[in-house]
C-alpha positions as protocol buffer text, in pm:
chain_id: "A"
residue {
  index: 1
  type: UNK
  ca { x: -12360 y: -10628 z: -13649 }
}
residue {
  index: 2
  type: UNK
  ca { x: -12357 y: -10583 z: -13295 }
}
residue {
  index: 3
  type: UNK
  ca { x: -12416 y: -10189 z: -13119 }
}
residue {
  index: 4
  type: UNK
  ca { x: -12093 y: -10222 z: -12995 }
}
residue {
  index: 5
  type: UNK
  ca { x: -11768 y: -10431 z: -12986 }
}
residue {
  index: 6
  type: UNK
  ca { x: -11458 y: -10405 z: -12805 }
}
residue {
  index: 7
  type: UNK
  ca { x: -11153 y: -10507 z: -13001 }
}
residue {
  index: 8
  type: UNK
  ca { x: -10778 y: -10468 z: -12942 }
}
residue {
  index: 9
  type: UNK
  ca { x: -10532 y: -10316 z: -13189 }
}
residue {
  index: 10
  type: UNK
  ca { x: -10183 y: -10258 z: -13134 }
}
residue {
  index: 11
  type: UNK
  ca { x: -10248 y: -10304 z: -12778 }
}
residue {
  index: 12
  type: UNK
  ca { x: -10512 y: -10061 z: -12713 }
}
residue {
  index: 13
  type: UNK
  ca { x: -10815 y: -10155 z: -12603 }
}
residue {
  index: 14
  type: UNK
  ca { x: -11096 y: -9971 z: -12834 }
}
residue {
  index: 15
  type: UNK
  ca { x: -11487 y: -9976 z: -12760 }
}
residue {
  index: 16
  type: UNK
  ca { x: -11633 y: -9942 z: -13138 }
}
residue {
  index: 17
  type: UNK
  ca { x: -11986 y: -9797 z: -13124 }
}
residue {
  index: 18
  type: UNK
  ca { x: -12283 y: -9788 z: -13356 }
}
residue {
  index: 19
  type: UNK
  ca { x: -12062 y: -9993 z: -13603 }
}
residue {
  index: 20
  type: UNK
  ca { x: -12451 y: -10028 z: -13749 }
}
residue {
  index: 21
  type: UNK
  ca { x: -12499 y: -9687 z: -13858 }
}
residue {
  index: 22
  type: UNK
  ca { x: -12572 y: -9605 z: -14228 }
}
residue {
  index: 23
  type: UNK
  ca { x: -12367 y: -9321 z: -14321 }
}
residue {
  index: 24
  type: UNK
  ca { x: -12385 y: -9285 z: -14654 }
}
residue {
  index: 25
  type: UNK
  ca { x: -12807 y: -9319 z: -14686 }
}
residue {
  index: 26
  type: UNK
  ca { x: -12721 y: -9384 z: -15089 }
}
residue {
  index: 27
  type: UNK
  ca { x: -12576 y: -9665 z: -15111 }
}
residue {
  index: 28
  type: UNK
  ca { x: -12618 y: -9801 z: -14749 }
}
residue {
  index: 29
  type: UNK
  ca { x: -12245 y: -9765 z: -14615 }
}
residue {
  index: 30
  type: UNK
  ca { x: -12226 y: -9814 z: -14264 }
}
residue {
  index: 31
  type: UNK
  ca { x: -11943 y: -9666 z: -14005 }
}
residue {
  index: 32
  type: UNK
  ca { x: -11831 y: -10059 z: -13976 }
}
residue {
  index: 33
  type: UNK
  ca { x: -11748 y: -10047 z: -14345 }
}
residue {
  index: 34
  type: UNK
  ca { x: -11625 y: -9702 z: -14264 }
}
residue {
  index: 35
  type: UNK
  ca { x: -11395 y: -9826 z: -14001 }
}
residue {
  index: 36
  type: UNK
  ca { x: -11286 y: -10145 z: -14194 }
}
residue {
  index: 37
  type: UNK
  ca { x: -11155 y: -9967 z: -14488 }
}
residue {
  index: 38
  type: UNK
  ca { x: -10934 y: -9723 z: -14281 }
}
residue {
  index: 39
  type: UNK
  ca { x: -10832 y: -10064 z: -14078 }
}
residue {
  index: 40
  type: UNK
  ca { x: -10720 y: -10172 z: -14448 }
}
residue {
  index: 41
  type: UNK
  ca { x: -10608 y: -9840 z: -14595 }
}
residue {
  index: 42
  type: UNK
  ca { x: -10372 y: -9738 z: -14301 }
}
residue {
  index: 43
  type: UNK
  ca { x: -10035 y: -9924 z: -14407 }
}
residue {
  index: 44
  type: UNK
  ca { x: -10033 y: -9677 z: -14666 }
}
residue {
  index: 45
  type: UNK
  ca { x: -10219 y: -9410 z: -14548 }
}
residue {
  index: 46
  type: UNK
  ca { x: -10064 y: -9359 z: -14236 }
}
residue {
  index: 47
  type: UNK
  ca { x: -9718 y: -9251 z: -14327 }
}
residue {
  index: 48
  type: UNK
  ca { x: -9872 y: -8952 z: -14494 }
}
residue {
  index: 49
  type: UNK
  ca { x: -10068 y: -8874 z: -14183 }
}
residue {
  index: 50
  type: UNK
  ca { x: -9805 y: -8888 z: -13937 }
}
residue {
  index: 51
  type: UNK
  ca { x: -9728 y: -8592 z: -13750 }
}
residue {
  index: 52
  type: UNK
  ca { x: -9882 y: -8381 z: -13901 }
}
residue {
  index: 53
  type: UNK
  ca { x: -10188 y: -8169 z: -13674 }
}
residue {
  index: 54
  type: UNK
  ca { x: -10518 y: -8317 z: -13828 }
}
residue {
  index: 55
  type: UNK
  ca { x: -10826 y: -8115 z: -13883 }
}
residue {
  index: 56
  type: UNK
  ca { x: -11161 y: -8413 z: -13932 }
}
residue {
  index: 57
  type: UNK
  ca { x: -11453 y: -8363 z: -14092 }
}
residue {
  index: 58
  type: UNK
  ca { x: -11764 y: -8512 z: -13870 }
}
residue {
  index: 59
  type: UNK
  ca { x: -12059 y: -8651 z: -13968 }
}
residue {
  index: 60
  type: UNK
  ca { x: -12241 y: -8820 z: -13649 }
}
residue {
  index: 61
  type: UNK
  ca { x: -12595 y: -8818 z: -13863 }
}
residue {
  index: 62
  type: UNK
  ca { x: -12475 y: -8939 z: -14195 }
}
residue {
  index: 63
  type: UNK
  ca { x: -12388 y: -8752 z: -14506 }
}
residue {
  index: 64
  type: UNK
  ca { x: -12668 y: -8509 z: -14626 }
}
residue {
  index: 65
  type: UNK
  ca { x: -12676 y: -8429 z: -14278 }
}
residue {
  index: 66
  type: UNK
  ca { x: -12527 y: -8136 z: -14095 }
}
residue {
  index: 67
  type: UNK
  ca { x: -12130 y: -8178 z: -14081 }
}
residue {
  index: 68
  type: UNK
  ca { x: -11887 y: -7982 z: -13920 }
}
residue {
  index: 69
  type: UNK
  ca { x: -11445 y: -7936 z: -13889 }
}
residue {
  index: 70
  type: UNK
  ca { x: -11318 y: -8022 z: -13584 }
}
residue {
  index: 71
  type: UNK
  ca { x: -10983 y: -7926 z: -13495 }
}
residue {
  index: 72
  type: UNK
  ca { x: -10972 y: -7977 z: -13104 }
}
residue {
  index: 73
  type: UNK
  ca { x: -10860 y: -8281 z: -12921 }
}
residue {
  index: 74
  type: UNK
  ca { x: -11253 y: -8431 z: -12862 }
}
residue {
  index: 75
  type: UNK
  ca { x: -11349 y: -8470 z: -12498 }
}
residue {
  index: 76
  type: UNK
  ca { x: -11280 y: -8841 z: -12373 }
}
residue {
  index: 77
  type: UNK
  ca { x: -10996 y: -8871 z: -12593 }
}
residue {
  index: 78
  type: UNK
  ca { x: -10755 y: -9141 z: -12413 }
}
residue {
  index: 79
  type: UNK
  ca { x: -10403 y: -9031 z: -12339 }
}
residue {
  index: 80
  type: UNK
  ca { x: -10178 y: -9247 z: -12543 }
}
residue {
  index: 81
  type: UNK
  ca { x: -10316 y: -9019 z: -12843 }
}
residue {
  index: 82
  type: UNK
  ca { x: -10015 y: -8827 z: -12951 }
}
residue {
  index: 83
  type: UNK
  ca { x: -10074 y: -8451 z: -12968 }
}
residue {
  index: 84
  type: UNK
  ca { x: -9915 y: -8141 z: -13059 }
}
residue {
  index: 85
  type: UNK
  ca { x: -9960 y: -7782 z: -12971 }
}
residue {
  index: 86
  type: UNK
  ca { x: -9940 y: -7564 z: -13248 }
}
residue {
  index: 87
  type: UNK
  ca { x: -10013 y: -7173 z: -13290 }
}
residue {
  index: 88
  type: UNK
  ca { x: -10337 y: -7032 z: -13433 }
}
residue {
  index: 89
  type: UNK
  ca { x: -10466 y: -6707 z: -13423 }
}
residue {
  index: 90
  type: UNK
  ca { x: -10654 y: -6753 z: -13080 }
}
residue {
  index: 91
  type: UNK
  ca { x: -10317 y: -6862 z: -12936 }
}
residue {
  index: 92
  type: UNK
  ca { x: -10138 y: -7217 z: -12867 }
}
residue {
  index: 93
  type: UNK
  ca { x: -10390 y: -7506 z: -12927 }
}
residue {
  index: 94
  type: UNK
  ca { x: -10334 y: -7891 z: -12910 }
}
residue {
  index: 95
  type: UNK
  ca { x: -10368 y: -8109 z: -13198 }
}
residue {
  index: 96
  type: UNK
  ca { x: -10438 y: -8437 z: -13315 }
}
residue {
  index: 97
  type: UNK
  ca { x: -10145 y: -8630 z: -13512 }
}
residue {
  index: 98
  type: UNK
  ca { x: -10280 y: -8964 z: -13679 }
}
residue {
  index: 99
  type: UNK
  ca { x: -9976 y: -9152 z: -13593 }
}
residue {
  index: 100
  type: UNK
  ca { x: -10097 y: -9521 z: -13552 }
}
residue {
  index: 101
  type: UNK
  ca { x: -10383 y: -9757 z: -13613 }
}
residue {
  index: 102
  type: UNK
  ca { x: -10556 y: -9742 z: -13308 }
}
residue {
  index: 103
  type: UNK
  ca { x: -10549 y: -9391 z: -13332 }
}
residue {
  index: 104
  type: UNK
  ca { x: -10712 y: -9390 z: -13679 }
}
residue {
  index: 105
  type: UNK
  ca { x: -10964 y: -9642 z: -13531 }
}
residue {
  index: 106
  type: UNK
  ca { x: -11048 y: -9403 z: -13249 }
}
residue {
  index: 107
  type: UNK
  ca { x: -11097 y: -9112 z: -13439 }
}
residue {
  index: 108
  type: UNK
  ca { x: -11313 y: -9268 z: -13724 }
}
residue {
  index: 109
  type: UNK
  ca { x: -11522 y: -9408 z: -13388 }
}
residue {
  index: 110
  type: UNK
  ca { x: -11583 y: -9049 z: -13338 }
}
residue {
  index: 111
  type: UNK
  ca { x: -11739 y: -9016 z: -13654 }
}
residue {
  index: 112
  type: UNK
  ca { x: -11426 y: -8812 z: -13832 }
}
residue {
  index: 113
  type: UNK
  ca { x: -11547 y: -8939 z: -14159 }
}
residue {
  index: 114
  type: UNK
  ca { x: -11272 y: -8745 z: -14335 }
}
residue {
  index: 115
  type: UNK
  ca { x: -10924 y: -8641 z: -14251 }
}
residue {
  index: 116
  type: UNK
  ca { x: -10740 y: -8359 z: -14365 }
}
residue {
  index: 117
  type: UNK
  ca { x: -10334 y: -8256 z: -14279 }
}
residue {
  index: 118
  type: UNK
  ca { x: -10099 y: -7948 z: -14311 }
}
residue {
  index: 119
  type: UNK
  ca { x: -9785 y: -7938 z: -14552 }
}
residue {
  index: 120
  type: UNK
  ca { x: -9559 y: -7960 z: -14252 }
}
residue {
  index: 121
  type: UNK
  ca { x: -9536 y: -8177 z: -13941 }
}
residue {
  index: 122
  type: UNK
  ca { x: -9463 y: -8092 z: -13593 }
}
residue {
  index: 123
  type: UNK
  ca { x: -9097 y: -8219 z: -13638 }
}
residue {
  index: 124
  type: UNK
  ca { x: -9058 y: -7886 z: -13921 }
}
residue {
  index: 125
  type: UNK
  ca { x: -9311 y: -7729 z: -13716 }
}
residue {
  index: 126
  type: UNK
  ca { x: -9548 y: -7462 z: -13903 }
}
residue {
  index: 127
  type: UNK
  ca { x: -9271 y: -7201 z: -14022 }
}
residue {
  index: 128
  type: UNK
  ca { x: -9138 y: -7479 z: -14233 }
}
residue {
  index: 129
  type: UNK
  ca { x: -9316 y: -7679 z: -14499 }
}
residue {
  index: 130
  type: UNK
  ca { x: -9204 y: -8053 z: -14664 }
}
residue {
  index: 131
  type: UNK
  ca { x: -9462 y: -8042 z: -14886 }
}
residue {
  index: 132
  type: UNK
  ca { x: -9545 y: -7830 z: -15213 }
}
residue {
  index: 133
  type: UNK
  ca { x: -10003 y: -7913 z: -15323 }
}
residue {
  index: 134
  type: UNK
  ca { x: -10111 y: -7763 z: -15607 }
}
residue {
  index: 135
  type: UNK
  ca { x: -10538 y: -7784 z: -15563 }
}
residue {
  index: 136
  type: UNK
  ca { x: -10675 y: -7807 z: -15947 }
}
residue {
  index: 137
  type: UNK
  ca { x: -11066 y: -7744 z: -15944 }
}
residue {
  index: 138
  type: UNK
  ca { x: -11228 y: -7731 z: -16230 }
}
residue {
  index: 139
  type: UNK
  ca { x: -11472 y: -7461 z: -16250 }
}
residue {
  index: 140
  type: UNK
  ca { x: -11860 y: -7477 z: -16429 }
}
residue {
  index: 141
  type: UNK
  ca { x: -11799 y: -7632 z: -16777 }
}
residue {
  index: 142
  type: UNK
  ca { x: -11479 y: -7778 z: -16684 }
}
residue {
  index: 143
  type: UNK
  ca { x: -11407 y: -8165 z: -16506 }
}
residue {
  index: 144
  type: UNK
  ca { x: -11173 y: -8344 z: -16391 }
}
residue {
  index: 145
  type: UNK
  ca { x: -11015 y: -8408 z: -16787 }
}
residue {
  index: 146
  type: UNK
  ca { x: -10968 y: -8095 z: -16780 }
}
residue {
  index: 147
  type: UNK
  ca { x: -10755 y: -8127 z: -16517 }
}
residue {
  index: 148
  type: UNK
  ca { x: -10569 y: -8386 z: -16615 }
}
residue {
  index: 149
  type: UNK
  ca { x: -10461 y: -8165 z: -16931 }
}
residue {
  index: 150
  type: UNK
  ca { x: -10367 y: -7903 z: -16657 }
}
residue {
  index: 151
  type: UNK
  ca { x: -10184 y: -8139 z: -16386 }
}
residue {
  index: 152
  type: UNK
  ca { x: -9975 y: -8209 z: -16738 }
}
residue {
  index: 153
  type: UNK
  ca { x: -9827 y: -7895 z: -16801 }
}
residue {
  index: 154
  type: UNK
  ca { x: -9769 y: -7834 z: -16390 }
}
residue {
  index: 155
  type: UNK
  ca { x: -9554 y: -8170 z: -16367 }
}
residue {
  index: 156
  type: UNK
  ca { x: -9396 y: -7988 z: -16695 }
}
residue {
  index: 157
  type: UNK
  ca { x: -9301 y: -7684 z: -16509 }
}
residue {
  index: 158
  type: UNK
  ca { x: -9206 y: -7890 z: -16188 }
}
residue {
  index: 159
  type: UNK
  ca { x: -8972 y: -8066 z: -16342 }
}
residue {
  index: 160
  type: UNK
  ca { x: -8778 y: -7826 z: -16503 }
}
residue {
  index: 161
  type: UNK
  ca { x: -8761 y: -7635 z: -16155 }
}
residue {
  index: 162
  type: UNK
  ca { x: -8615 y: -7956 z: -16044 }
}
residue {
  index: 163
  type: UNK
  ca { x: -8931 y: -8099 z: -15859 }
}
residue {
  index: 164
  type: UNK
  ca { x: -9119 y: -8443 z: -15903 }
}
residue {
  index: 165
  type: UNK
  ca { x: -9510 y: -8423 z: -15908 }
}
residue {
  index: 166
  type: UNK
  ca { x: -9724 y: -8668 z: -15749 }
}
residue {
  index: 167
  type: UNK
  ca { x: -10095 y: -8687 z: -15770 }
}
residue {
  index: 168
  type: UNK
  ca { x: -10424 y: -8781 z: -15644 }
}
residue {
  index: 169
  type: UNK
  ca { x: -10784 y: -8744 z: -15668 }
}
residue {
  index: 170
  type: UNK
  ca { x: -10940 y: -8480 z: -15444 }
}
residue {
  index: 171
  type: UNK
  ca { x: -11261 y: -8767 z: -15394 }
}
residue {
  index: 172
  type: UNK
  ca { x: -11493 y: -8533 z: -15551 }
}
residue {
  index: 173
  type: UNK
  ca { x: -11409 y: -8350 z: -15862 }
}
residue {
  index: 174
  type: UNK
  ca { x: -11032 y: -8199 z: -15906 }
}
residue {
  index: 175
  type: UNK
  ca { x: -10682 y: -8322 z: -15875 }
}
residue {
  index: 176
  type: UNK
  ca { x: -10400 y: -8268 z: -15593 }
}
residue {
  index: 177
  type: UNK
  ca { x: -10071 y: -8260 z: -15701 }
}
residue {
  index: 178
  type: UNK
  ca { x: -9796 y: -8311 z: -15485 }
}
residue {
  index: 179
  type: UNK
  ca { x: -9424 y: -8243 z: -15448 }
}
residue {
  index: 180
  type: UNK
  ca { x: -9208 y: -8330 z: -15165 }
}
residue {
  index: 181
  type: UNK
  ca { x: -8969 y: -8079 z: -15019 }
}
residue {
  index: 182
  type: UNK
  ca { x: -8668 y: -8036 z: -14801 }
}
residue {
  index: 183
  type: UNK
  ca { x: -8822 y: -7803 z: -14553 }
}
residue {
  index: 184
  type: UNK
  ca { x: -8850 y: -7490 z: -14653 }
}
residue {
  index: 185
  type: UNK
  ca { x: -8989 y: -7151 z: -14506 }
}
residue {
  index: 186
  type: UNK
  ca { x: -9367 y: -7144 z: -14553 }
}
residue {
  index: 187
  type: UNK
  ca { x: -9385 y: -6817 z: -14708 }
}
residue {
  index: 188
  type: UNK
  ca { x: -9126 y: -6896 z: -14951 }
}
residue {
  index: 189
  type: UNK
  ca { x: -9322 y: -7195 z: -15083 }
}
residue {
  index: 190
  type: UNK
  ca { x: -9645 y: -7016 z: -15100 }
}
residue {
  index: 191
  type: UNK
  ca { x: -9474 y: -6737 z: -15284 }
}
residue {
  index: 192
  type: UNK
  ca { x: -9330 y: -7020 z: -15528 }
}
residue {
  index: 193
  type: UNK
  ca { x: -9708 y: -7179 z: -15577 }
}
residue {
  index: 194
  type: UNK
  ca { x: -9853 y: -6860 z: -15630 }
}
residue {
  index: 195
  type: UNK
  ca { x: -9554 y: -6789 z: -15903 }
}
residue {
  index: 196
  type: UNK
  ca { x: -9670 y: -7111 z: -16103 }
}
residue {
  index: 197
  type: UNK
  ca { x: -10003 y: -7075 z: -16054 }
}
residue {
  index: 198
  type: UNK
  ca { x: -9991 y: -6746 z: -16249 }
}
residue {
  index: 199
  type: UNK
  ca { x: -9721 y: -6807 z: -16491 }
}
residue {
  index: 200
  type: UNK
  ca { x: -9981 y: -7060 z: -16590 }
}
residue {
  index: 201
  type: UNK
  ca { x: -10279 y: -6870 z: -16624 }
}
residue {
  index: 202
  type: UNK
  ca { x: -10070 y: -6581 z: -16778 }
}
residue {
  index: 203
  type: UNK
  ca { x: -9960 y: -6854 z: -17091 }
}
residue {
  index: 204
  type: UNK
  ca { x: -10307 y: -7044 z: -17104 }
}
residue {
  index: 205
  type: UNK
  ca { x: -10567 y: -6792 z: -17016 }
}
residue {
  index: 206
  type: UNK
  ca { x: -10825 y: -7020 z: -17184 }
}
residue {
  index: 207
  type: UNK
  ca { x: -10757 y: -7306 z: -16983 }
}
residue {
  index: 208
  type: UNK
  ca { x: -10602 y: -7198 z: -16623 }
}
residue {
  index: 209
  type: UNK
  ca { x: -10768 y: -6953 z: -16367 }
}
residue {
  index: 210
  type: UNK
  ca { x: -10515 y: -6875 z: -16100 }
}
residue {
  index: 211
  type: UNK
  ca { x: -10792 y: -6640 z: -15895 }
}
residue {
  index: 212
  type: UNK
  ca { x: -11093 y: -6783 z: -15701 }
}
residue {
  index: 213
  type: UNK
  ca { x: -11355 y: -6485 z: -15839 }
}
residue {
  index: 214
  type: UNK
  ca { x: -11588 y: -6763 z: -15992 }
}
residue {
  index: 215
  type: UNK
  ca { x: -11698 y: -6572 z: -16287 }
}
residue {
  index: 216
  type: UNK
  ca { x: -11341 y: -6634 z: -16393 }
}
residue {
  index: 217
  type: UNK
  ca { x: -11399 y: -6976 z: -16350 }
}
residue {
  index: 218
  type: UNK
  ca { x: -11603 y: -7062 z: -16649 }
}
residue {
  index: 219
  type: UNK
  ca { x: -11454 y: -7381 z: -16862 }
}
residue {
  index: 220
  type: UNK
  ca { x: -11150 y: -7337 z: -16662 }
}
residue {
  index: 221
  type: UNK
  ca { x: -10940 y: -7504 z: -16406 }
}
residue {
  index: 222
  type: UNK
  ca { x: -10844 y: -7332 z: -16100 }
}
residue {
  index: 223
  type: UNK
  ca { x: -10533 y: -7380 z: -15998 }
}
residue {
  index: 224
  type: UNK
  ca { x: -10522 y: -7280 z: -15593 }
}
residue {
  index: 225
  type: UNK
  ca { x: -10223 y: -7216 z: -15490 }
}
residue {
  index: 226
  type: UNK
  ca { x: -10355 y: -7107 z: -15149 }
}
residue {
  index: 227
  type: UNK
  ca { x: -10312 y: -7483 z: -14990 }
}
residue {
  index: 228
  type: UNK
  ca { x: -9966 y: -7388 z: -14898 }
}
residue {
  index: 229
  type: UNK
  ca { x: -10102 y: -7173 z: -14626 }
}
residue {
  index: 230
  type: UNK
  ca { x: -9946 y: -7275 z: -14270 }
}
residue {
  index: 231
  type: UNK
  ca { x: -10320 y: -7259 z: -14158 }
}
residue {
  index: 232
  type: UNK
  ca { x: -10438 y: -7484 z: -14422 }
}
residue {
  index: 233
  type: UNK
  ca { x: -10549 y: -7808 z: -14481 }
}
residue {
  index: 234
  type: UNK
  ca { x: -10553 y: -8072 z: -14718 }
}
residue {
  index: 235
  type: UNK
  ca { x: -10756 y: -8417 z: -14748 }
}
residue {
  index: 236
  type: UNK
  ca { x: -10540 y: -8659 z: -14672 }
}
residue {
  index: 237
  type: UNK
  ca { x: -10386 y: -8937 z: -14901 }
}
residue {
  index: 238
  type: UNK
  ca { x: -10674 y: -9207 z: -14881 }
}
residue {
  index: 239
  type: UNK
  ca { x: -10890 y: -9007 z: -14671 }
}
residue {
  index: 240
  type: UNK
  ca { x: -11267 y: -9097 z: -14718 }
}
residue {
  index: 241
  type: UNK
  ca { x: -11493 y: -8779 z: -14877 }
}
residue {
  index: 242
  type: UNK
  ca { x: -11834 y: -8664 z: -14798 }
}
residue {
  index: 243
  type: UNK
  ca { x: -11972 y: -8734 z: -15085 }
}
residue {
  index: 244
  type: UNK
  ca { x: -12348 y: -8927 z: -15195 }
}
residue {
  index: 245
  type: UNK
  ca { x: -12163 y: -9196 z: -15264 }
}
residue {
  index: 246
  type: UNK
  ca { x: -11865 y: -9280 z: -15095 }
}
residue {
  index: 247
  type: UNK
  ca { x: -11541 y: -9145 z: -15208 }
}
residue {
  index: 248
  type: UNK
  ca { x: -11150 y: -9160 z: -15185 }
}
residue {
  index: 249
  type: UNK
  ca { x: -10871 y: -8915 z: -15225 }
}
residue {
  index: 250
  type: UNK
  ca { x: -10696 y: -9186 z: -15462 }
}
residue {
  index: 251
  type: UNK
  ca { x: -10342 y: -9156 z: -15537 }
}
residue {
  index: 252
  type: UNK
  ca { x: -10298 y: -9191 z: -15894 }
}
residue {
  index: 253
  type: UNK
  ca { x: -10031 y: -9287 z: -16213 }
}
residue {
  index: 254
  type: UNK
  ca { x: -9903 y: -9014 z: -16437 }
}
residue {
  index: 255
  type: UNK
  ca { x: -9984 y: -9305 z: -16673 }
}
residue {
  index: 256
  type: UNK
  ca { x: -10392 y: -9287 z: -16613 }
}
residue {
  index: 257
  type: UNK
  ca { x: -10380 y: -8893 z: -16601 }
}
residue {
  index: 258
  type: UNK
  ca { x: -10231 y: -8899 z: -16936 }
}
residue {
  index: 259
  type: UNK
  ca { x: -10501 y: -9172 z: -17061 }
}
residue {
  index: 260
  type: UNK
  ca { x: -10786 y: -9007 z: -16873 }
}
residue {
  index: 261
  type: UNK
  ca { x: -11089 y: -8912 z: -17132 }
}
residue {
  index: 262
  type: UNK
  ca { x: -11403 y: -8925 z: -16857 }
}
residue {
  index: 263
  type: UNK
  ca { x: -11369 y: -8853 z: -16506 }
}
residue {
  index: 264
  type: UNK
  ca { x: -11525 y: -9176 z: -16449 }
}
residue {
  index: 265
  type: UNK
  ca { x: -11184 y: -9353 z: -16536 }
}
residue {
  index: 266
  type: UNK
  ca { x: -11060 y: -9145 z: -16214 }
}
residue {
  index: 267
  type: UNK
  ca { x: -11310 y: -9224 z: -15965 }
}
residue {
  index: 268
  type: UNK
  ca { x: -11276 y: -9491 z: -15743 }
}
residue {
  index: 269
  type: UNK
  ca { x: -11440 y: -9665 z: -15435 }
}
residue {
  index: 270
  type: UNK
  ca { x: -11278 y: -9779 z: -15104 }
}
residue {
  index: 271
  type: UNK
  ca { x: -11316 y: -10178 z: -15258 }
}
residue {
  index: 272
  type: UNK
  ca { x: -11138 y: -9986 z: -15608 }
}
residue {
  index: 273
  type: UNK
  ca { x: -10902 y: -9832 z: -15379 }
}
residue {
  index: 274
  type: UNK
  ca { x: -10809 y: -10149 z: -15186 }
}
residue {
  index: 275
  type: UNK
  ca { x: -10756 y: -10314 z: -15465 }
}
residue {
  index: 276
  type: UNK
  ca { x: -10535 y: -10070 z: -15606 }
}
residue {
  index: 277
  type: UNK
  ca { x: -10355 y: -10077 z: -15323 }
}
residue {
  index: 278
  type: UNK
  ca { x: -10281 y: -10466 z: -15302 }
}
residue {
  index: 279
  type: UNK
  ca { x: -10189 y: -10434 z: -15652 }
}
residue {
  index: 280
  type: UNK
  ca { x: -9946 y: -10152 z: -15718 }
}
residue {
  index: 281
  type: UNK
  ca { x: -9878 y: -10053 z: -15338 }
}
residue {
  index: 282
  type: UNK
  ca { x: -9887 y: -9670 z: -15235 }
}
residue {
  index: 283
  type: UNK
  ca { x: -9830 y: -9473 z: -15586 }
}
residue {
  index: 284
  type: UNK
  ca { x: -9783 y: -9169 z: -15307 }
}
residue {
  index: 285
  type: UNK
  ca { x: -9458 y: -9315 z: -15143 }
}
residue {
  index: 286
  type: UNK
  ca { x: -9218 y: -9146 z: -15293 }
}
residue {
  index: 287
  type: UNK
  ca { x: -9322 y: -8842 z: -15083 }
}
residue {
  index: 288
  type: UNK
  ca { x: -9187 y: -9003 z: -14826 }
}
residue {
  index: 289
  type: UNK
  ca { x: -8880 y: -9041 z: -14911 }
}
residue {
  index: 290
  type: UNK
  ca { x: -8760 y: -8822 z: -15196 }
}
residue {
  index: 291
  type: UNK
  ca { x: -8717 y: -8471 z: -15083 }
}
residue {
  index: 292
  type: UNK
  ca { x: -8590 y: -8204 z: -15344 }
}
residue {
  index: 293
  type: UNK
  ca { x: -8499 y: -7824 z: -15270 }
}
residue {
  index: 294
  type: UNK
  ca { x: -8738 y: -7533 z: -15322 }
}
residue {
  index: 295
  type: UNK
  ca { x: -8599 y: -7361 z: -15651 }
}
């Protein structure tokens, strides 16, 4: 594969570099395969990705390296990427938004292995959130079956509050459920996450955790509410993960949760993903389009 090769998409005129480079020293993945599968991901992944400030996760050595967050436009950044200013704690600060191909392309260029978004876009803005996550993490003695049996009774108690769940692997070991929202003030839909979250661990205290002290954690599944946060992010829909081998934030059935009896059955490569994808389409699209009220 040659150092470096200057392609076109949508127009833009991108100079991919190092296209060589093993990233994932384990199995051998390269940034080209990186930057293929995101080439082939983004019909669906880029709907969930647009507009909303993006936070990446670098690796320029390769996992098992030193990584680090980047949140700041990166210097030589070319000026048809869209931006956004938002407010942080040191004051206004511009922002990525993901909103095209040949932005995804130029990004994963710069090594943003992973990407992770807010529940709100810069069309809500940060005082209003369109999206309820629920974070389930299973703690020591717990996986991602566990889970499962957890993301169960939450789609139980969304429902009846007149909310549809939608889920996904995290990539590594939990579950990220989903529900879309009219926009609603932030701190009203971290108070409501923070509600379930306990209700839950109040009626299954042998299953549910809805504190992050990690000696509660034991053979439990932490349900972290905290996502909701205007400051936080989540991995995106798709997004590669950082892990040995490489890993997707898969969007998943309610059908295989329900099934799921190894965490195997739930973990998926970028060819698995693909594939999924050409098969049933995006199982994540109806957060695009079906928004229902905060209770």
């Amino acid at each position: 594969m040659p150092e470096r090769q200057v392609t076109e998409v949508e127009g833009r005129r991108l100079v991919l570099s190092h296209l060589d480079k093993v990233l994932w020293p384990v199995t051998g993945w390269t940034k080209g395969e990186a930057l293929y599968y995101y080439a082939q991901v983004a019909p669906a992944m880029l709907p969930h990705l647009l507009r909303r400030p993006a936070t990446f996760l670098r690796f320029p050595s390769g996992i098992g390296e030193q990584g680090f967050f980047a949140k700041n436009p990166p210097p030589g950044l070319p000026d048809w990427v869209s931006t956004v200013t938002v407010p942080t704690h040191e004051g206004p600060k511009d922002r990525v938004t993901v909103d095209d191909l040949a932005t995804l392309m130029t990004v994963g260029n710069g090594y943003a292995l992973e990407l992770h978004v807010p529940q709100w876009t810069a069309d809500t803005g940060p005082s209003h959130h369109d999206r309820l996550v629920v974070d389930l993490d299973p703690g020591p003695g717990a996986d991602l079956v566990d889970c499962c049996r957890v993301a169960l009774l939450i789609r139980e108690r969304l429902a009846a509050d007149g909310l549809r769940a939608h889920a996904k692997t995290s990539g590594s070991k939990g579950l990220h459920l989903y529900a879309a929202l009219r926009p609603a003030p932030a701190k009203a839909v971290g108070a409501y996450a923070k509600a379930l979250a306990e209700r839950l661990a109040a009626d299954h205290p042998d299953r549910v955790v809805a504190r992050m002290t990690k000696a509660l954690r034991r053979e439990r599944v932490f349900v972290d509410w905290s996502q909701n946060a205007t400051a936080k992010t989540t991995a995106a829909p798709y997004t590669l993960r950082a892990t040995p081998v490489p890993g997707v934030s898969a969007p998943v059935s309610w059908a295989e949760i329900e099934a799921c009896t190894s965490a195997e059955e739930l973990s998926f490569t970028p060819d698995q993903v693909l594939a999924r994808v050409a098969e049933h389409g995006d199982l994540l699209a109806p957060l695009i389009d079906q928004a229902d009220p905060l209770p």
